[in-house]
Short mmCIF file of C-alpha atoms in Angstrom, two decimals:
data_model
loop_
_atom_site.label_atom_id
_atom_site.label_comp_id
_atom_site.label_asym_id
_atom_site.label_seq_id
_atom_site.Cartn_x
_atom_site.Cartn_y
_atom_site.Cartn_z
CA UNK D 3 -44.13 -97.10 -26.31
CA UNK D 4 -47.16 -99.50 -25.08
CA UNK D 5 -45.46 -102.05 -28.17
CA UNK D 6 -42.35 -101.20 -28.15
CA UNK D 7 -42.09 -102.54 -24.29
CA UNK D 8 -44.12 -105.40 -24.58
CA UNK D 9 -41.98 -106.80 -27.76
CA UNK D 10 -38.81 -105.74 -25.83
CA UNK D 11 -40.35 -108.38 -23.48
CA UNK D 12 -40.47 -110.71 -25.90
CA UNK D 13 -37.35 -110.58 -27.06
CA UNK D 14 -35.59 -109.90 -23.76
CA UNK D 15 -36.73 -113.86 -23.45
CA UNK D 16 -35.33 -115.41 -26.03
CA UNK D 17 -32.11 -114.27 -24.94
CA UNK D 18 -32.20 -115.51 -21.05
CA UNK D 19 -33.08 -118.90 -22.54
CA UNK D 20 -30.63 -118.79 -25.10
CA UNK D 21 -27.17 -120.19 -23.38
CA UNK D 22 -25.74 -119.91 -26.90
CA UNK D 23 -26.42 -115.82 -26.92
CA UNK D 24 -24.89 -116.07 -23.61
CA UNK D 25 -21.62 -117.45 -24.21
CA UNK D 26 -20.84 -116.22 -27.54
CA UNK D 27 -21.47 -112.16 -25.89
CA UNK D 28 -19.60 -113.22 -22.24
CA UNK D 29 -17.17 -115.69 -22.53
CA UNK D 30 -16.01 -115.49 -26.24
CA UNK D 31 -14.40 -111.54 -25.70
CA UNK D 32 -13.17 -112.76 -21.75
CA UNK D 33 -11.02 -115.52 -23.45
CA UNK D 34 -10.03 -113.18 -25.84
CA UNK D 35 -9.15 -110.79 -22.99
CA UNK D 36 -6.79 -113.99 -21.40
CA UNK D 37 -5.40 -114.47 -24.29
CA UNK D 38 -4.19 -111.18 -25.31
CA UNK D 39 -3.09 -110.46 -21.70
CA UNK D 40 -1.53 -113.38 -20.45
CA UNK D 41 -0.37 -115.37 -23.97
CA UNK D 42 0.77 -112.56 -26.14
CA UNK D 43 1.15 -109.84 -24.61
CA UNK D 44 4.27 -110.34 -23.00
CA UNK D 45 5.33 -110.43 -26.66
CA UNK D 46 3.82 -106.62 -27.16
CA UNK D 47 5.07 -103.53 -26.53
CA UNK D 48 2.08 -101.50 -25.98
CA UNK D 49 -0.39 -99.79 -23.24
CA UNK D 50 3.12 -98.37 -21.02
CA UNK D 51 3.48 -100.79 -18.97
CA UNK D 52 -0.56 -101.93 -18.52
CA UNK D 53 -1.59 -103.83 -21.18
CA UNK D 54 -4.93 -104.42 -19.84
CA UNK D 55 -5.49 -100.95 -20.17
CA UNK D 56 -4.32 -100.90 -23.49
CA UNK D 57 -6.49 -103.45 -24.53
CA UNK D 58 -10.06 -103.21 -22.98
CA UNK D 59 -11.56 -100.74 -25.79
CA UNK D 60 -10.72 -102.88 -28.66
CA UNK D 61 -12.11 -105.96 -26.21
CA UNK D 62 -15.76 -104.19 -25.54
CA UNK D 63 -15.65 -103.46 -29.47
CA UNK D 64 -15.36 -107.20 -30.52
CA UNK D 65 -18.44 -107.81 -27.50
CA UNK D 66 -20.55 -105.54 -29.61
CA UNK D 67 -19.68 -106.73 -32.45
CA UNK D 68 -20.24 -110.53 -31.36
CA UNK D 69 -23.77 -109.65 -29.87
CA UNK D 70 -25.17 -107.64 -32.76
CA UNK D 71 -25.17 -110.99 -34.91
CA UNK D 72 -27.46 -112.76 -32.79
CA UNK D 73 -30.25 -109.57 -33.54
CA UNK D 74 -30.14 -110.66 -37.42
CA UNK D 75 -30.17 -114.13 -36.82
CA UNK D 76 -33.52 -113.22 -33.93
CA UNK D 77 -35.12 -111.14 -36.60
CA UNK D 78 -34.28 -113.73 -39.39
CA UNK D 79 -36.08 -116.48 -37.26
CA UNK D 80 -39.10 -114.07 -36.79
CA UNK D 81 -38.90 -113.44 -40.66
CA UNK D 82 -39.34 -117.19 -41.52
CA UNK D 83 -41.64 -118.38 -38.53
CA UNK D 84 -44.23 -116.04 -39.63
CA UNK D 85 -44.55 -114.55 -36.73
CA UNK D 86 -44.05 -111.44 -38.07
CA UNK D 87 -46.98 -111.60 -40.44
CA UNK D 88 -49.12 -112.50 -36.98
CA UNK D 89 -47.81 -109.18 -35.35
CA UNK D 90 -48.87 -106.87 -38.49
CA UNK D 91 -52.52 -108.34 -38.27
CA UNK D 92 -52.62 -106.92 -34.72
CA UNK D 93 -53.47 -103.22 -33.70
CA UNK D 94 -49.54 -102.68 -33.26
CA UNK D 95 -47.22 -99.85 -34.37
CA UNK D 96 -45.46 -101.94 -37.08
CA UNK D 97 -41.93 -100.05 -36.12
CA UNK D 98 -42.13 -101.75 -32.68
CA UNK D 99 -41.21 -105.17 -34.11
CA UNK D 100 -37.91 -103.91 -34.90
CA UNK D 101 -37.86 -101.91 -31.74
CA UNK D 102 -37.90 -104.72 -29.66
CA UNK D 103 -34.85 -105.91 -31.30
CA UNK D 104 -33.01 -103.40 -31.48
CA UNK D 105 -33.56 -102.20 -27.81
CA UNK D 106 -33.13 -106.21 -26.57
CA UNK D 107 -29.67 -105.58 -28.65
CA UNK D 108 -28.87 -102.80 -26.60
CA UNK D 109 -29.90 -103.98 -23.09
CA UNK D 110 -27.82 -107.10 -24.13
CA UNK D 111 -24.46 -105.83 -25.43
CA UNK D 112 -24.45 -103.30 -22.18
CA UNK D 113 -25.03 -106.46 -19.53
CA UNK D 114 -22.20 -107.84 -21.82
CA UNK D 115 -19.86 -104.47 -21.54
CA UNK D 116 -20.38 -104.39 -17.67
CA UNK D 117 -19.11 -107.89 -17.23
CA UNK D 118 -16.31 -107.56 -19.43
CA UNK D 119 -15.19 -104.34 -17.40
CA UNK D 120 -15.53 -106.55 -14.41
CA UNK D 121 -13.50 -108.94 -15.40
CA UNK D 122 -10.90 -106.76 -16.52
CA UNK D 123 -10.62 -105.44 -13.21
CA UNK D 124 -9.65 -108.63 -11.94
CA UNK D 125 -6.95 -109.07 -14.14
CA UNK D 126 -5.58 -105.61 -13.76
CA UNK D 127 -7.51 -102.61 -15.74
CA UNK D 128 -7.31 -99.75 -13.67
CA UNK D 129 -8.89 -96.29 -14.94
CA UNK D 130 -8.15 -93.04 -13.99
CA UNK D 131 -11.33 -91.36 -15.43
CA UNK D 132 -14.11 -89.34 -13.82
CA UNK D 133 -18.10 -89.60 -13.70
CA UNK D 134 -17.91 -87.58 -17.23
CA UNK D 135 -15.28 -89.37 -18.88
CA UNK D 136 -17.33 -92.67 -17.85
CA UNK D 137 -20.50 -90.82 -18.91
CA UNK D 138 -18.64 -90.25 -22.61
CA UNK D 139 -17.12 -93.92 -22.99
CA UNK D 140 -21.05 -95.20 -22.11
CA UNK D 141 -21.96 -92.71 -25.08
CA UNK D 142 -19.60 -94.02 -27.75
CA UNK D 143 -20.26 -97.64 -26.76
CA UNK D 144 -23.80 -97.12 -27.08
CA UNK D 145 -24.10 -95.48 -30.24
CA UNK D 146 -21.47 -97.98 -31.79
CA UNK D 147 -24.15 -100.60 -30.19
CA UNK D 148 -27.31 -99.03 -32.20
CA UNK D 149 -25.65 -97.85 -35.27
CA UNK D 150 -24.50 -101.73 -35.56
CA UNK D 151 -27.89 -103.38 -34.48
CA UNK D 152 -29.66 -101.42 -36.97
CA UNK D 153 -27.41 -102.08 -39.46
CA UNK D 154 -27.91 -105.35 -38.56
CA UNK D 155 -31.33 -105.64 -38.70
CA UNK D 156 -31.10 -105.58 -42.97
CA UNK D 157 -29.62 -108.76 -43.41
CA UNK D 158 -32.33 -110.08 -40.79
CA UNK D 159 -34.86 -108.94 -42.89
CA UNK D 160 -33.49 -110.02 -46.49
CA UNK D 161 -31.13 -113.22 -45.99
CA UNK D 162 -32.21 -116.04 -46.96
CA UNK D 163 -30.26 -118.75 -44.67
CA UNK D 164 -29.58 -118.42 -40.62
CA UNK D 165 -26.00 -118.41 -41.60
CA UNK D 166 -26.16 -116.13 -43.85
CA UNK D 167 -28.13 -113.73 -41.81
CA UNK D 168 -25.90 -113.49 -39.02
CA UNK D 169 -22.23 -113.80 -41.12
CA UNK D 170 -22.22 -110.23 -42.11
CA UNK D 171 -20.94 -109.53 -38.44
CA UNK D 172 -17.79 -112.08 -39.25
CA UNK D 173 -15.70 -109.59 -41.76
CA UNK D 174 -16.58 -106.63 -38.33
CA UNK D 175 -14.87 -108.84 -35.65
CA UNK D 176 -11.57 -109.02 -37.51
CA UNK D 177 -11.67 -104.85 -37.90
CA UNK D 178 -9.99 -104.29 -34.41
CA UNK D 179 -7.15 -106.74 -35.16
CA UNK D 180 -6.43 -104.46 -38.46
CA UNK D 181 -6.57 -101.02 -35.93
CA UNK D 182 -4.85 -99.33 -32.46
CA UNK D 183 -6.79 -101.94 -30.81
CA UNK D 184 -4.37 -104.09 -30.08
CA UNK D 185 -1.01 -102.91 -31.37
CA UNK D 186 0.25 -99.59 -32.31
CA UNK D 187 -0.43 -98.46 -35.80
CA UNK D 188 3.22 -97.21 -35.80
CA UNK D 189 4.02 -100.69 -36.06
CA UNK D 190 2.38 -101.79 -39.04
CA UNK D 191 3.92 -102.06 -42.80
CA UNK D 192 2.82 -99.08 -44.85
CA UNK D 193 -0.34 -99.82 -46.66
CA UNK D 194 -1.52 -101.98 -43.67
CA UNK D 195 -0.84 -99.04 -41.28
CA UNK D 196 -2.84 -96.40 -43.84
CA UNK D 197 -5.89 -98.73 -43.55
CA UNK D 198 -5.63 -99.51 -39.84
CA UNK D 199 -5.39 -95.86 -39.18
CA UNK D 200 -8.58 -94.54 -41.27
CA UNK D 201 -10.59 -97.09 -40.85
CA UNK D 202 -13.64 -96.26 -37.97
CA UNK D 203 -12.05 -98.82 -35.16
CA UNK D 204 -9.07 -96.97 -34.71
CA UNK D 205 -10.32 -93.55 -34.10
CA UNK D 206 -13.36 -95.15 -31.66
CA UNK D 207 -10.70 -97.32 -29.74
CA UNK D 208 -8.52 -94.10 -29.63
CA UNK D 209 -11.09 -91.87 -28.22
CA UNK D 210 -12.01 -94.81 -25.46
CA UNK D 211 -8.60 -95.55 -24.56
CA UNK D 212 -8.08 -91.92 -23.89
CA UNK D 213 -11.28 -90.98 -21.97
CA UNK D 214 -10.22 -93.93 -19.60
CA UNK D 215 -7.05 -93.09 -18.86
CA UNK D 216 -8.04 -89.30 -18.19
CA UNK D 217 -5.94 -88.44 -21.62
CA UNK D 218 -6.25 -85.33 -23.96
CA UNK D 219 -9.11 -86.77 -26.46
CA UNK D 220 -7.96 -84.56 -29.59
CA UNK D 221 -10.00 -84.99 -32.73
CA UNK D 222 -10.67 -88.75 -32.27
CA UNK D 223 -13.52 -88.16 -30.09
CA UNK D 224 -15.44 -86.34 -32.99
CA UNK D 225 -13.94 -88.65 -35.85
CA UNK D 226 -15.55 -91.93 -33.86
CA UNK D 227 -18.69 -90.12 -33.46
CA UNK D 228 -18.72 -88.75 -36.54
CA UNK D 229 -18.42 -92.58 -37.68
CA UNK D 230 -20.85 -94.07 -35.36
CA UNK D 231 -23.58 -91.28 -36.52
CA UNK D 232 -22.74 -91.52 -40.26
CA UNK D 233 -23.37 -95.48 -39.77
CA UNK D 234 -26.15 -95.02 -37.66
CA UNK D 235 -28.49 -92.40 -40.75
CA UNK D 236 -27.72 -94.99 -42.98
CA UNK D 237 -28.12 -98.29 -41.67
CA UNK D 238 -31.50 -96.68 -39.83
CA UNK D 239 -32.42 -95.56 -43.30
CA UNK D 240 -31.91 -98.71 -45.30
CA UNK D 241 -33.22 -100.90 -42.78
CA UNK D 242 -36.80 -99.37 -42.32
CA UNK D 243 -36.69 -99.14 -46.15
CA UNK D 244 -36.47 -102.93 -46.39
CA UNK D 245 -38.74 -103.45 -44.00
CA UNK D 246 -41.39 -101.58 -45.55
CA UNK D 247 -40.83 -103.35 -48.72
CA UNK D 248 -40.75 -106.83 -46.76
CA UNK D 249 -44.49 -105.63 -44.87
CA UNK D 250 -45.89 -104.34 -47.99
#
């Protein structure tokens, strides 16, 4: 825990000097937020009269999804600096390297959440939902966050280009635009809508959406965290396997 804390440290610094990390986790899904509430959708009918409301768990998605890119591109630095290489000579638990990203991933993307949530109060989200409704959303969002960071934490440790390293996140950010995020699936044509409704986005967004606004959950509570935990085995799985063969 000893190394785990002081390369959360570590990493915790990179970000508060990185103004890049910053705006790309804070700003980028706020504008998106303006956009969707005060551009286009006057132009949707969704969310019953609050759109905000409608839209905030497809917004906090795209956050994640935005901030889990920089942990590859972090890691892929480390990877090429050799820094990594310095930290295995020491009397370290190896595992703690990754730790530290993964954990500065997950302190990030919930200082992110919080001030998305604030700003969507000023604009007009309102929630109806109790401490343990609160308690759940903090639950999904924060396994979404680790199951993503760790399966972003592979193409950290094998890409061979800073682009490349933090791209695979790209093809993730335009999930919620093909889900309930943002529109009703009822709306979509019929192969579109069949995707859009079994893919993992829909079913997370659904369970959020409902747990804020103090809704019957149904199954989509146990589909999203059946998702997030599915993702989660196997990107935890594959990514220590990697880095075992990258440390070897």
């Amino acid at each position: 825990m000893t190394d785990v804390r002081v390369m959360l440290g570590r990493s915790m610094k990179h970000i508060t000097r990185s103004m890049d990390t910053i705006i790309t986790v804070t700003i980028m899904p706020i504008a998106f937020l303006l956009l969707f509430r005060y551009v286009l959708g006057g132009a949707i009918q969704a969310g019953g009269g609050n759109y905000t409301n409608y839209l905030m768990p497809g917004i906090l998605l795209m956050a994640i999804v935005s901030g889990i890119s920089y942990t590859a591109f972090r890691l892929f630095n480390d990877m090429k600096s050799g820094i990594l290489e310095r930290f295995h000579s020491m009397p370290i638990t190896r595992s703690s390297v990754l730790w530290g990203h993964v954990l500065t991933s997950m302190v990030s993307n919930t200082i992110s959440v919080a001030i998305i949530v604030l700003a969507g109060l000023v604009i007009g989200f309102r929630s109806s939902a109790g401490l343990l409704s609160w308690l759940a959303v903090a639950g999904i969002l924060l396994l979404f966050t680790l199951a993503l960071t760790w399966a972003a934490v592979i193409p950290g440790l094998t890409a061979s280009t800073p682009d490349g390293a933090s791209a695979f996140a790209y093809p993730l950010i335009f999930l919620p635009f093909v889900s309930s995020a943002f529109v009703p699936t009822a709306t979509m044509p019929g192969p579109v809508r069949a995707f859009a409704e079994n893919q993992p986005v829909t079913s997370i967004v659904n369970a959020l959406r409902a747990l804020l606004d103090q809704q019957p959950v149904g199954d989509d509570i146990w589909t999203a965290l059946a998702w997030c935990a599915g993702l989660l085995v196997l990107a935890y799985v594959f990514a220590m396997a990697v880095y075992r063969r990258k440390i070897a």
